[in-house]
mmCIF file of C-alpha atoms (C1' of nucleotides) in Angstrom:
data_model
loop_
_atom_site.group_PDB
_atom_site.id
_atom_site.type_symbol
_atom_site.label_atom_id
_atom_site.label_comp_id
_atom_site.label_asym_id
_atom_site.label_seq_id
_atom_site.Cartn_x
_atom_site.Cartn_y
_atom_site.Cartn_z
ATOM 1 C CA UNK R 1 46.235 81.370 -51.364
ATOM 2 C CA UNK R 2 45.147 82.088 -47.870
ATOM 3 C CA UNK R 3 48.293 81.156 -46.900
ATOM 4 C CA UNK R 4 48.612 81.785 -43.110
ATOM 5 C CA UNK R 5 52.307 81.567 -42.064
ATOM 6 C CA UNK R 6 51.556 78.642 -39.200
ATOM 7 C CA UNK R 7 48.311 77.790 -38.986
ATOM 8 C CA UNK R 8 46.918 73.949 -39.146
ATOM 9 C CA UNK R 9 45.713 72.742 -42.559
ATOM 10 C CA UNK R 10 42.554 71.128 -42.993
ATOM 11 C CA UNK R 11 43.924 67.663 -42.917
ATOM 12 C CA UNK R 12 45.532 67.832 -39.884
ATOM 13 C CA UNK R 13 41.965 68.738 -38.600
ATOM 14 C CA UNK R 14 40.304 65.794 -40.251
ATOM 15 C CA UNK R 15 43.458 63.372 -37.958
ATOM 16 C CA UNK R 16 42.567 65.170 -35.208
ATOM 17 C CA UNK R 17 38.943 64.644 -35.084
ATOM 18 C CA UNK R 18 39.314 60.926 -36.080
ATOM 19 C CA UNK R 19 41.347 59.982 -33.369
ATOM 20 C CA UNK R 20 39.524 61.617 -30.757
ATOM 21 C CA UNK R 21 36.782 59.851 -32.046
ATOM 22 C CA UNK R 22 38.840 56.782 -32.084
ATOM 23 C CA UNK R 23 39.715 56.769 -28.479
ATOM 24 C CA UNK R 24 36.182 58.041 -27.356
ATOM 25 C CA UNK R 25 34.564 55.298 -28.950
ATOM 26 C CA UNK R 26 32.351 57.661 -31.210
ATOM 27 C CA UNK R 27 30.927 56.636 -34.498
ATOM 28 C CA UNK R 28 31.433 58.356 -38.035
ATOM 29 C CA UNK R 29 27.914 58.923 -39.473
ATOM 30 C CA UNK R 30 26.680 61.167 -42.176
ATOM 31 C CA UNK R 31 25.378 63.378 -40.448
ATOM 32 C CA UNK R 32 28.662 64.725 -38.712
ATOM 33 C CA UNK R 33 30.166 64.173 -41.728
ATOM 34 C CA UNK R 34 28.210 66.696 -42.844
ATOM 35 C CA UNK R 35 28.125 69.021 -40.475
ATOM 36 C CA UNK R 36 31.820 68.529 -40.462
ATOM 37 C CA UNK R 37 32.287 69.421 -44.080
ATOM 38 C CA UNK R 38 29.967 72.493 -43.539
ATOM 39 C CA UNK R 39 32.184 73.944 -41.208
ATOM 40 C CA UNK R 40 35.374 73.906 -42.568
ATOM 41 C CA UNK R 41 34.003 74.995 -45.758
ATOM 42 C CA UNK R 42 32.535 78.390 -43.503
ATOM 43 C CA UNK R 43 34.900 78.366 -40.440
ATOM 44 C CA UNK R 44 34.752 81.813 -39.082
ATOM 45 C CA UNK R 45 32.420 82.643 -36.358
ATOM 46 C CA UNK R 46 29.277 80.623 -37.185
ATOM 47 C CA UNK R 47 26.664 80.320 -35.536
ATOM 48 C CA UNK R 48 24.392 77.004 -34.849
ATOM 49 C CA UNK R 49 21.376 78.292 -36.857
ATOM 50 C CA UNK R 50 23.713 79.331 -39.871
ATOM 51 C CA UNK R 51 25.348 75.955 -39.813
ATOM 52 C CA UNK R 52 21.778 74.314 -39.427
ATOM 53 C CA UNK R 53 20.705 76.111 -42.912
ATOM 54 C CA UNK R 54 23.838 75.248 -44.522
ATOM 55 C CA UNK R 55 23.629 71.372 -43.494
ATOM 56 C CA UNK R 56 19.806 71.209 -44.148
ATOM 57 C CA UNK R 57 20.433 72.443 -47.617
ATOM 58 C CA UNK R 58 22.653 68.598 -48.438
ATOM 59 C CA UNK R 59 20.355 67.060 -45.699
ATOM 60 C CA UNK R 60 16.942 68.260 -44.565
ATOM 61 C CA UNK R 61 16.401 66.143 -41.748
ATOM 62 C CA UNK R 62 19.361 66.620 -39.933
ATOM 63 C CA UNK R 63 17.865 67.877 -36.483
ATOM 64 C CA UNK R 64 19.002 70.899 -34.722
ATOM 65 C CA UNK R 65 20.084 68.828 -31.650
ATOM 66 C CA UNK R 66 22.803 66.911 -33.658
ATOM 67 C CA UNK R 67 24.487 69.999 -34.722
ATOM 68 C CA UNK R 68 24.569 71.708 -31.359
ATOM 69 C CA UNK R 69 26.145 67.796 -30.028
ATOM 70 C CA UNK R 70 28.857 67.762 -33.093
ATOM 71 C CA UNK R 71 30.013 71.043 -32.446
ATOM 72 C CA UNK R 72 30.466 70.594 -28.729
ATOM 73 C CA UNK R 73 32.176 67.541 -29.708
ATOM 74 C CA UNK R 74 34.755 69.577 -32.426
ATOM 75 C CA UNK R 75 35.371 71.556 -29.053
ATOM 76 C CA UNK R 76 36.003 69.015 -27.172
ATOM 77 C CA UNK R 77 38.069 67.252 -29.858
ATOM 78 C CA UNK R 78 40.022 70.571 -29.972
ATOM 79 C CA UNK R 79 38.951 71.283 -33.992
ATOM 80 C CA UNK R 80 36.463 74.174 -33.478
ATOM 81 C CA UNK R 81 36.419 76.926 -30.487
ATOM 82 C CA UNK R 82 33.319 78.550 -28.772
ATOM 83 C CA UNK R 83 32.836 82.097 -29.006
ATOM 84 C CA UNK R 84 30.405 84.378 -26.920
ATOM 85 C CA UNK R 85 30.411 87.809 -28.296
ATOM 86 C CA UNK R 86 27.864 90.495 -27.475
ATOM 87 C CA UNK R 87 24.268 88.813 -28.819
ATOM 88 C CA UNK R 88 22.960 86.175 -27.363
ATOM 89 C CA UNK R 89 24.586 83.434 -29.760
ATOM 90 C CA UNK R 90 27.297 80.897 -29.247
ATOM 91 C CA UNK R 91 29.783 80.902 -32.538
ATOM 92 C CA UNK R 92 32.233 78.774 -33.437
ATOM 93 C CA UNK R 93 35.480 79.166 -35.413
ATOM 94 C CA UNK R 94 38.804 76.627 -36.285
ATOM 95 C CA UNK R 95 41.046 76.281 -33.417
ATOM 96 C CA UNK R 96 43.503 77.198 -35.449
ATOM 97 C CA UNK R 97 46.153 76.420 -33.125
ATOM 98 C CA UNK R 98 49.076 78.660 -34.034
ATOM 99 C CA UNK R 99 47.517 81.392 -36.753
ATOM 100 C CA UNK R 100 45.987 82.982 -33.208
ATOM 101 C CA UNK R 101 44.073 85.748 -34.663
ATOM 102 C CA UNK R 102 41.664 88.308 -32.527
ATOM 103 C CA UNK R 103 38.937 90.253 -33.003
ATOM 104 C CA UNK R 104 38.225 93.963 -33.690
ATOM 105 C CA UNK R 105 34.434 94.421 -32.978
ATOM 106 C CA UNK R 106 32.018 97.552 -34.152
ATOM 107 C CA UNK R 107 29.717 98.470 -31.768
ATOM 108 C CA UNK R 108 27.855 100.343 -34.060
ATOM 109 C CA UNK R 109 27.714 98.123 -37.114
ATOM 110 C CA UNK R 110 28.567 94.813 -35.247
ATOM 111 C CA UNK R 111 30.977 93.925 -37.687
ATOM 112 C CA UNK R 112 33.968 91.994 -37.298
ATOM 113 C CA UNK R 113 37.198 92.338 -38.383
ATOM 114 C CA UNK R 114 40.185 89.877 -37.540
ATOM 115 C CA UNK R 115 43.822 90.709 -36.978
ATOM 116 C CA UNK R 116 46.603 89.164 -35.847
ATOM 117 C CA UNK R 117 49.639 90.610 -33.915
ATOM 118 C CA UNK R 118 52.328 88.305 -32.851
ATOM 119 C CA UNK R 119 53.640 91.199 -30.125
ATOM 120 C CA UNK R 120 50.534 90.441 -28.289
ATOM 121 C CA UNK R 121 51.237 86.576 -28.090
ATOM 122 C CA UNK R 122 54.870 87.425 -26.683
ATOM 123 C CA UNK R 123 53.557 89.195 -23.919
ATOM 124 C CA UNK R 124 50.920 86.933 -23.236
ATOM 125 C CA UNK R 125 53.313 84.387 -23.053
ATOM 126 C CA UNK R 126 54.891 86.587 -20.483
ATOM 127 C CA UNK R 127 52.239 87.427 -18.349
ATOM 128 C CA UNK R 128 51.597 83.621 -18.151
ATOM 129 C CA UNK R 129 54.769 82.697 -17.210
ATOM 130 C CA UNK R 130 54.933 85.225 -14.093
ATOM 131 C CA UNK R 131 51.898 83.874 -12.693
ATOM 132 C CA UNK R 132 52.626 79.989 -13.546
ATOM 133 C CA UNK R 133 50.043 79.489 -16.079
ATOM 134 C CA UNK R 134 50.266 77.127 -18.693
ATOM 135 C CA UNK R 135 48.098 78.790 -21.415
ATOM 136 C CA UNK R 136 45.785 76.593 -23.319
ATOM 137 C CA UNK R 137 43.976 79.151 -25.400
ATOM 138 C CA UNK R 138 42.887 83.158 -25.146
ATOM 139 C CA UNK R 139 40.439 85.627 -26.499
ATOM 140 C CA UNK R 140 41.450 89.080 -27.179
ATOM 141 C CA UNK R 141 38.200 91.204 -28.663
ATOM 142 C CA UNK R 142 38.051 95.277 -28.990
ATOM 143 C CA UNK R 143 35.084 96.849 -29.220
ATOM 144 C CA UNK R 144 34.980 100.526 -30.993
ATOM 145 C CA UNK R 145 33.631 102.162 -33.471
ATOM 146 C CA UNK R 146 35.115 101.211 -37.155
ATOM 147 C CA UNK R 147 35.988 104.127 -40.131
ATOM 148 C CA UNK R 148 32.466 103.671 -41.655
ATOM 149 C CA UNK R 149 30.545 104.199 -38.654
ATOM 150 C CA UNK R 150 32.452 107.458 -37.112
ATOM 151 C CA UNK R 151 32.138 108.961 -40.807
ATOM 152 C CA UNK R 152 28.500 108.327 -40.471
ATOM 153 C CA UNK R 153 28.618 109.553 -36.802
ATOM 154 C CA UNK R 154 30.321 112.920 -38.258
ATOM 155 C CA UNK R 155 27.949 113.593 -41.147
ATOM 156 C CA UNK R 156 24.458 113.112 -40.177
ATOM 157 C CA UNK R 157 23.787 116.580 -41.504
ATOM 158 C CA UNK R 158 20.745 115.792 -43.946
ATOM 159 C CA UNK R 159 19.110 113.880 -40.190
ATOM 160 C CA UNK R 160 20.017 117.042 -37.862
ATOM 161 C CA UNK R 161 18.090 119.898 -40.374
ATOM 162 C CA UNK T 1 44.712 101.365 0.115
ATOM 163 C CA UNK T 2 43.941 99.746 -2.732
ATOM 164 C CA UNK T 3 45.274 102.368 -4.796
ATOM 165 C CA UNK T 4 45.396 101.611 -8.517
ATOM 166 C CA UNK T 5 46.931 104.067 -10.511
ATOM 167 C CA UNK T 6 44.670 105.833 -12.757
ATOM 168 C CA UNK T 7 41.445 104.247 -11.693
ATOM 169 C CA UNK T 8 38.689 106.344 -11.501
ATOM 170 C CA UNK T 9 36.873 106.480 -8.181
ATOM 171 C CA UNK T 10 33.292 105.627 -6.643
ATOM 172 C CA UNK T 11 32.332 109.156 -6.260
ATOM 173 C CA UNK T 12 33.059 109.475 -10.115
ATOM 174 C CA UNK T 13 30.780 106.509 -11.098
ATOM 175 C CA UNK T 14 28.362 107.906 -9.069
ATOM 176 C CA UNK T 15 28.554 111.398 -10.437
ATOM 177 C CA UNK T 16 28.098 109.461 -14.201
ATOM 178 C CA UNK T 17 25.004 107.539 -12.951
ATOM 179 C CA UNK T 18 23.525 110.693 -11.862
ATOM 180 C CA UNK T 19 24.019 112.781 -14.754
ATOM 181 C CA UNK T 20 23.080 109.346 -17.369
ATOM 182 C CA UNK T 21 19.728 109.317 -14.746
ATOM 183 C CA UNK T 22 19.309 112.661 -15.218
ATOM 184 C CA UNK T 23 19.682 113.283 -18.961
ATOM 185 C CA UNK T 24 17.426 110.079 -19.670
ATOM 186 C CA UNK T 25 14.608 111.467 -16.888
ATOM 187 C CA UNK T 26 14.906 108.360 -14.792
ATOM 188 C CA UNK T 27 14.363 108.180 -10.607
ATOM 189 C CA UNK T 28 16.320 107.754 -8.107
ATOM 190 C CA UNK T 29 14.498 104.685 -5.922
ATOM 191 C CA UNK T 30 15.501 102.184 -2.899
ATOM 192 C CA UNK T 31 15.985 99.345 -4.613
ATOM 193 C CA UNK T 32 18.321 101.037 -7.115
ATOM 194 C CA UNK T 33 20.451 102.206 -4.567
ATOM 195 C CA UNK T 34 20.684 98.780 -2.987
ATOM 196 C CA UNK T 35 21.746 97.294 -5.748
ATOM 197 C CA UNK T 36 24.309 100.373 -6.817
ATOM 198 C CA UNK T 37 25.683 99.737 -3.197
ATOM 199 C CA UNK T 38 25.579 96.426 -3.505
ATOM 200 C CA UNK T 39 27.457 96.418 -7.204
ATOM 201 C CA UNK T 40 29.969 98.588 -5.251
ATOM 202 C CA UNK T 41 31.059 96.781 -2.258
ATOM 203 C CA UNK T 42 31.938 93.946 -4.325
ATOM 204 C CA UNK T 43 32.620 94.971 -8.231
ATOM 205 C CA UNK T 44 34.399 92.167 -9.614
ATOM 206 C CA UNK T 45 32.590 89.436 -11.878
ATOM 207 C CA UNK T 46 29.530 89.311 -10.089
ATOM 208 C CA UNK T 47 26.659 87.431 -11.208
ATOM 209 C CA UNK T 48 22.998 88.725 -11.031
ATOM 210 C CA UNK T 49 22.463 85.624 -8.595
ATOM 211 C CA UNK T 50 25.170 86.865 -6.346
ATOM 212 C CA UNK T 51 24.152 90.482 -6.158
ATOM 213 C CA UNK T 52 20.423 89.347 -5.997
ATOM 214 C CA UNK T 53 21.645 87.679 -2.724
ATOM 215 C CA UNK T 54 23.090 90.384 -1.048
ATOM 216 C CA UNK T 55 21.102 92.758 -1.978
ATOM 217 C CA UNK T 56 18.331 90.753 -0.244
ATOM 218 C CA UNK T 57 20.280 90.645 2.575
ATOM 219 C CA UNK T 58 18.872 94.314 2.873
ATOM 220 C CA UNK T 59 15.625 94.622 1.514
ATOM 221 C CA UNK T 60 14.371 90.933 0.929
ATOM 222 C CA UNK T 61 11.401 92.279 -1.298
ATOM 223 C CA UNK T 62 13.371 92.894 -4.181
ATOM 224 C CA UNK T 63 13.020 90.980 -7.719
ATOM 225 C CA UNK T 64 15.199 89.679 -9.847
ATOM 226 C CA UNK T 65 13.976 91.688 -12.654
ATOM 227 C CA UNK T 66 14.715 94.617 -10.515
ATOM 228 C CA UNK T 67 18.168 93.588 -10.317
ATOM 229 C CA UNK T 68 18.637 92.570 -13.781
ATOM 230 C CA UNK T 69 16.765 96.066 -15.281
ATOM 231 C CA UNK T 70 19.284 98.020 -13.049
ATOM 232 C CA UNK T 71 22.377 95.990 -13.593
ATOM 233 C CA UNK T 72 21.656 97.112 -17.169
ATOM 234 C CA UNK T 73 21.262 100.225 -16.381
ATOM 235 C CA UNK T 74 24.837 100.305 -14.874
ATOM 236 C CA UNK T 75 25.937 99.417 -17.968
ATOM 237 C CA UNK T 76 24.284 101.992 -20.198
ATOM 238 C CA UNK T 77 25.228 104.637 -18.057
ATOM 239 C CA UNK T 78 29.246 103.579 -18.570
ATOM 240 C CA UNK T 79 29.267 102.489 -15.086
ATOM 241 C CA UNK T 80 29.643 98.712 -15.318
ATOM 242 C CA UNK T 81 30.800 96.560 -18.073
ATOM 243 C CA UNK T 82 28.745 93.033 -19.304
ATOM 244 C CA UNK T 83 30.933 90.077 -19.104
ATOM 245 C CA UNK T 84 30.771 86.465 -20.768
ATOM 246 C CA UNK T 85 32.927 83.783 -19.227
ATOM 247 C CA UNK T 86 32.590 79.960 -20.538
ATOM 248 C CA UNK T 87 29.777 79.630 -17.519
ATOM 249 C CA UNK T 88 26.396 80.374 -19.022
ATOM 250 C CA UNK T 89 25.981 83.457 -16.985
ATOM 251 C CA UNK T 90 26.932 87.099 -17.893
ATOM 252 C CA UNK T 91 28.709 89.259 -14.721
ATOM 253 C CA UNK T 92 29.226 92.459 -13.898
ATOM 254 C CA UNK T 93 32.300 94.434 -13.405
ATOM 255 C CA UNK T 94 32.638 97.980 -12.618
ATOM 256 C CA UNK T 95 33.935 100.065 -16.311
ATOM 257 C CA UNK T 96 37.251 101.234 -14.462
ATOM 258 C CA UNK T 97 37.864 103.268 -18.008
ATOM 259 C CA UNK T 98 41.170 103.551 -16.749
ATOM 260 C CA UNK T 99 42.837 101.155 -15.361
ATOM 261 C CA UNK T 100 42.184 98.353 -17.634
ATOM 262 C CA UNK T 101 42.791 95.209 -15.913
ATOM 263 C CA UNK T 102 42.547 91.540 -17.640
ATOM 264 C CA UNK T 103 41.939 87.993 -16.799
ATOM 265 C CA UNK T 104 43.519 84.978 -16.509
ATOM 266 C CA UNK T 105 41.081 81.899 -16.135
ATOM 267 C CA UNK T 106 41.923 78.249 -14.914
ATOM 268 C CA UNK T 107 40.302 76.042 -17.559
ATOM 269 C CA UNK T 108 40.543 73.721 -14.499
ATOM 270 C CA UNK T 109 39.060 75.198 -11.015
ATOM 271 C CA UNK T 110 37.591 78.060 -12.762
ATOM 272 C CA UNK T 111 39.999 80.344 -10.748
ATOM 273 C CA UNK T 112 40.112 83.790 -11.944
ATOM 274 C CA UNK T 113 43.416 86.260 -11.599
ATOM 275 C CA UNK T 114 43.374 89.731 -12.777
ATOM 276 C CA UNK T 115 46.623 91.512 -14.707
ATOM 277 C CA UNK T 116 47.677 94.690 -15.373
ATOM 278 C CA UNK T 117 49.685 94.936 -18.363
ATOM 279 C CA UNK T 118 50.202 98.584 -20.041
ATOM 280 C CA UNK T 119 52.276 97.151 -22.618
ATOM 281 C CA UNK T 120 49.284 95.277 -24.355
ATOM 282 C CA UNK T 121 47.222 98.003 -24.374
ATOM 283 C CA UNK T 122 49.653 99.902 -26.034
ATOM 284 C CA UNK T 123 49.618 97.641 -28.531
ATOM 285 C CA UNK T 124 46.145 97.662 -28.714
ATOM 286 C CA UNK T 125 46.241 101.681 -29.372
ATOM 287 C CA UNK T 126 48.038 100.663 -32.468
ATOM 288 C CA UNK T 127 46.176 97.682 -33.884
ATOM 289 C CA UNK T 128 43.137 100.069 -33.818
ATOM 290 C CA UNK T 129 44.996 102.976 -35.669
ATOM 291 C CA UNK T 130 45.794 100.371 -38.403
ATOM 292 C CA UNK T 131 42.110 99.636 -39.106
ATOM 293 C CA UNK T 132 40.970 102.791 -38.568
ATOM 294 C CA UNK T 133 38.466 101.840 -35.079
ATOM 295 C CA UNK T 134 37.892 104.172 -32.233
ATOM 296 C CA UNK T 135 38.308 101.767 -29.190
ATOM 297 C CA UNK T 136 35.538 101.773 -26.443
ATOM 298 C CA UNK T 137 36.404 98.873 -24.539
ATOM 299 C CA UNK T 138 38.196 95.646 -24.620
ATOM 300 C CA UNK T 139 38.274 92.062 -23.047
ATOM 301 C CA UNK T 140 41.665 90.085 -23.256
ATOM 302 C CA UNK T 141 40.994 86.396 -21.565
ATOM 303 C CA UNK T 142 43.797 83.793 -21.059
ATOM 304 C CA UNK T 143 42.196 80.629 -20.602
ATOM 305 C CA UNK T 144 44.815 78.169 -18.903
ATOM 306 C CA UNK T 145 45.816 75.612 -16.221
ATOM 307 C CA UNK T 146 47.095 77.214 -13.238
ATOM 308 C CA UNK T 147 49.599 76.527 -10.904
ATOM 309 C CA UNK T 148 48.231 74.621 -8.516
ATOM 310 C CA UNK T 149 46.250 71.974 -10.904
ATOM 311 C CA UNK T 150 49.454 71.705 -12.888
ATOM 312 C CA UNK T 151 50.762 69.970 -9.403
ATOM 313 C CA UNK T 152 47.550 68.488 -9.304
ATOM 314 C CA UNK T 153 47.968 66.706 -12.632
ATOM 315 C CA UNK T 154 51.481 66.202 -12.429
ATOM 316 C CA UNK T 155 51.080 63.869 -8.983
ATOM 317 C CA UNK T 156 48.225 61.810 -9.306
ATOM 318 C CA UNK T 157 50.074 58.905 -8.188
ATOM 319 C CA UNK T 158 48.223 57.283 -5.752
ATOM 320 C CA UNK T 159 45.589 56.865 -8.534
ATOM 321 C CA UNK T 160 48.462 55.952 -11.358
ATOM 322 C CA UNK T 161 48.859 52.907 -9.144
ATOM 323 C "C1'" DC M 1 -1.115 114.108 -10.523
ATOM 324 C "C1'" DT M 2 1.838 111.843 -13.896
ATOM 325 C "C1'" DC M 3 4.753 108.740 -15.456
ATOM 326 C "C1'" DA M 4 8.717 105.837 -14.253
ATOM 327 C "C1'" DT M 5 9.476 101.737 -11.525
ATOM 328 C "C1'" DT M 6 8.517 97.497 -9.235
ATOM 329 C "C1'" DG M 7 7.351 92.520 -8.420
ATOM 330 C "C1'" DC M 8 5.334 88.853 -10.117
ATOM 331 C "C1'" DA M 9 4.402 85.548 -13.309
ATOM 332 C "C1'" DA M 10 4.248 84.418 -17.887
ATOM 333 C "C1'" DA M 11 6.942 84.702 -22.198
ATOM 334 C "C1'" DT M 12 11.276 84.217 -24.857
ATOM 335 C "C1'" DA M 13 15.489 82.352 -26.449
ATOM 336 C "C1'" DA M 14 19.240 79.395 -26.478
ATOM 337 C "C1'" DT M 15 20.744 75.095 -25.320
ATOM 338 C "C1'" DT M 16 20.210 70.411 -23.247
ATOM 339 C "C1'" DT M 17 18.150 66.046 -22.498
ATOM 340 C "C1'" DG M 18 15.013 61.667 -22.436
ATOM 341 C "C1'" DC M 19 13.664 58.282 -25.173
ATOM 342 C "C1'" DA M 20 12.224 55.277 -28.941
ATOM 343 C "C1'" DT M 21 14.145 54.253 -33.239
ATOM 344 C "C1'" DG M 22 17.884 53.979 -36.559
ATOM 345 C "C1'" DT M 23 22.535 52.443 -37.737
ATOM 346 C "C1'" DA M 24 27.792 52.043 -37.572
ATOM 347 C "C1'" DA M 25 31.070 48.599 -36.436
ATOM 348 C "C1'" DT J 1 24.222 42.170 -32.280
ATOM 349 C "C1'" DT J 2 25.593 45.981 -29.431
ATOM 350 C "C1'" DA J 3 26.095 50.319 -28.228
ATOM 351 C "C1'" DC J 4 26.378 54.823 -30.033
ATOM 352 C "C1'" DA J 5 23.781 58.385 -32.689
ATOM 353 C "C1'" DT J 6 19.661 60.683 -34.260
ATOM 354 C "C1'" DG J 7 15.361 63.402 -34.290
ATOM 355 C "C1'" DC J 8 11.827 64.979 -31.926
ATOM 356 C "C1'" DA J 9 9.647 67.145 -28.363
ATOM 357 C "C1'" DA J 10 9.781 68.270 -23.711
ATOM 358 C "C1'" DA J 11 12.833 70.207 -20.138
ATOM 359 C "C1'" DT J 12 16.169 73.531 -18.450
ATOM 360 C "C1'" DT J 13 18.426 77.874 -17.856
ATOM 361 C "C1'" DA J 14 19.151 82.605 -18.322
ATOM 362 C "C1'" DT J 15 16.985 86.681 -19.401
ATOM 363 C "C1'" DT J 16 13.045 89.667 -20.856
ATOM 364 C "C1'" DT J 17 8.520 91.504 -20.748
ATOM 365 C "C1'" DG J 18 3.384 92.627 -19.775
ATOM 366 C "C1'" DC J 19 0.776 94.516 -16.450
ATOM 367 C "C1'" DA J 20 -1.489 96.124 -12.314
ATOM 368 C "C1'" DA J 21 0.013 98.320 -8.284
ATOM 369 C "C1'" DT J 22 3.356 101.548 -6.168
ATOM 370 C "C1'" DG J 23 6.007 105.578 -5.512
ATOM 371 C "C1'" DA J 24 9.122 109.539 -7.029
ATOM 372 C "C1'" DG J 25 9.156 114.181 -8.441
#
DNA sequence: CTCATTGCAAATAATTTGCATGTAA
DNA sequence: TTACATGCAAATTATTTGCAATGAG
């Protein structure tokens, strides 16, 4: 019921994965299976240390070094895509390859909010083309300050007396 | 000769450090104006490494931590803005609260080309309406293959052979 | 004189890597 | 059996911080 007009479904994931595996060479072991599993079933913006806790809870000796090498390899495989917002923290989040959605930032409250706008793709594709690029992926982020946090910003009356 | 259009100018960003210094009781020294000056003459994407360099070029007794403690300072004070390409190091651009350029990045060469394009940020103006945010700042990245390693890949054929 | 600032080195934090052992294929 | 994969701990990398000495106001 999440129905996204274009984006990728879960299966087509799981093919892609398996034959980049496939022509790499790599192995299918439990422990990616796992970690596999983990993240489709939380794909937005994890980080390693949340996807540690959730594997560890099916698996407690899964190490941390595995799950950093299986999610480089979902990048690599074209599944998953790194994300560096403002902390220190590398996230990851489903490629997604046609749903592109962006990201709408507090600076105040660090939440994160997702939209999509397909006007924005259109004139990305635009810019691209007048300087020759063939675009493989993009990041569009905007950082402000979101409803809740101005209100707060505008009412801090009981603080100020 | 440079002359973007609404781009706010050097004296400006110095007029904003002055007044941030000055509200927050903070002193003007040498090294701090080395680096400033240094962060000027070249304010696009530079590294602390880079601007560590040069500014040793000048005064070769200054530390890192120096560098890194003012750098953040720019950015407090609205004068520079943190950045976080795929590399694992975080540059330094100037805020230019105007004239809000982008980038284009070659997932190849690591080439990066700036654009100007209003029309996004238009769009932007609206996205943020609809959910209510304040905008403070924004980062639009096209990742990509440019030009010249699409000839690159299309013409390997010496090592086809 | 007082308190912010500096440089250094040590401390953190996130991620990567070497290696002996385990394990798909 | 033959590599690839794993877990651990040690290594790396980028950045931060404690502190004694220095310097701005």
């Amino acid at each position: 019921m999440t129905g996204s007009t274009t984006s990728i479904d879960r299966e087509q994931f799981r093919q892609m994965l398996e034959s980049f595996m496939a022509k790499k060479g790599l192995r299918s072991t439990k422990q990616r299976e796992h970690i596999v599993e983990a993240f489709f079933a939380q794909p937005d913006h994890v980080s390693i240390e949340e996807l540690l806790a959730r594997v560890r809870e099916r698996d407690s000796s899964i190490g941390y070094a595995t799950v950093y090498r299986t999610l480089k390899l979902l990048a690599e495989s074209g599944v998953a895509n790194e994300r560096k917002f403002g902390d220190g923290l590398t996230r990851y989040e489903l490629a997604d390859g046609d749903a592109h959605h962006d990201h709408l930032i507090c600076v105040e409250c660090k939440r994160i909010v997702e939209f999509e706008e397909p006007r924005v793709e259109a004139l990305q594709e635009e810019i691209a083309a007048r300087h020759g690029f063939v675009i493989r992926s993009h990041k569009h982020e905007m950082y402000g300050v979101c409803p809740e946090c101005q209100a707060k910003a505008k009412a801090p009356a009981a603080k100020m007396a």
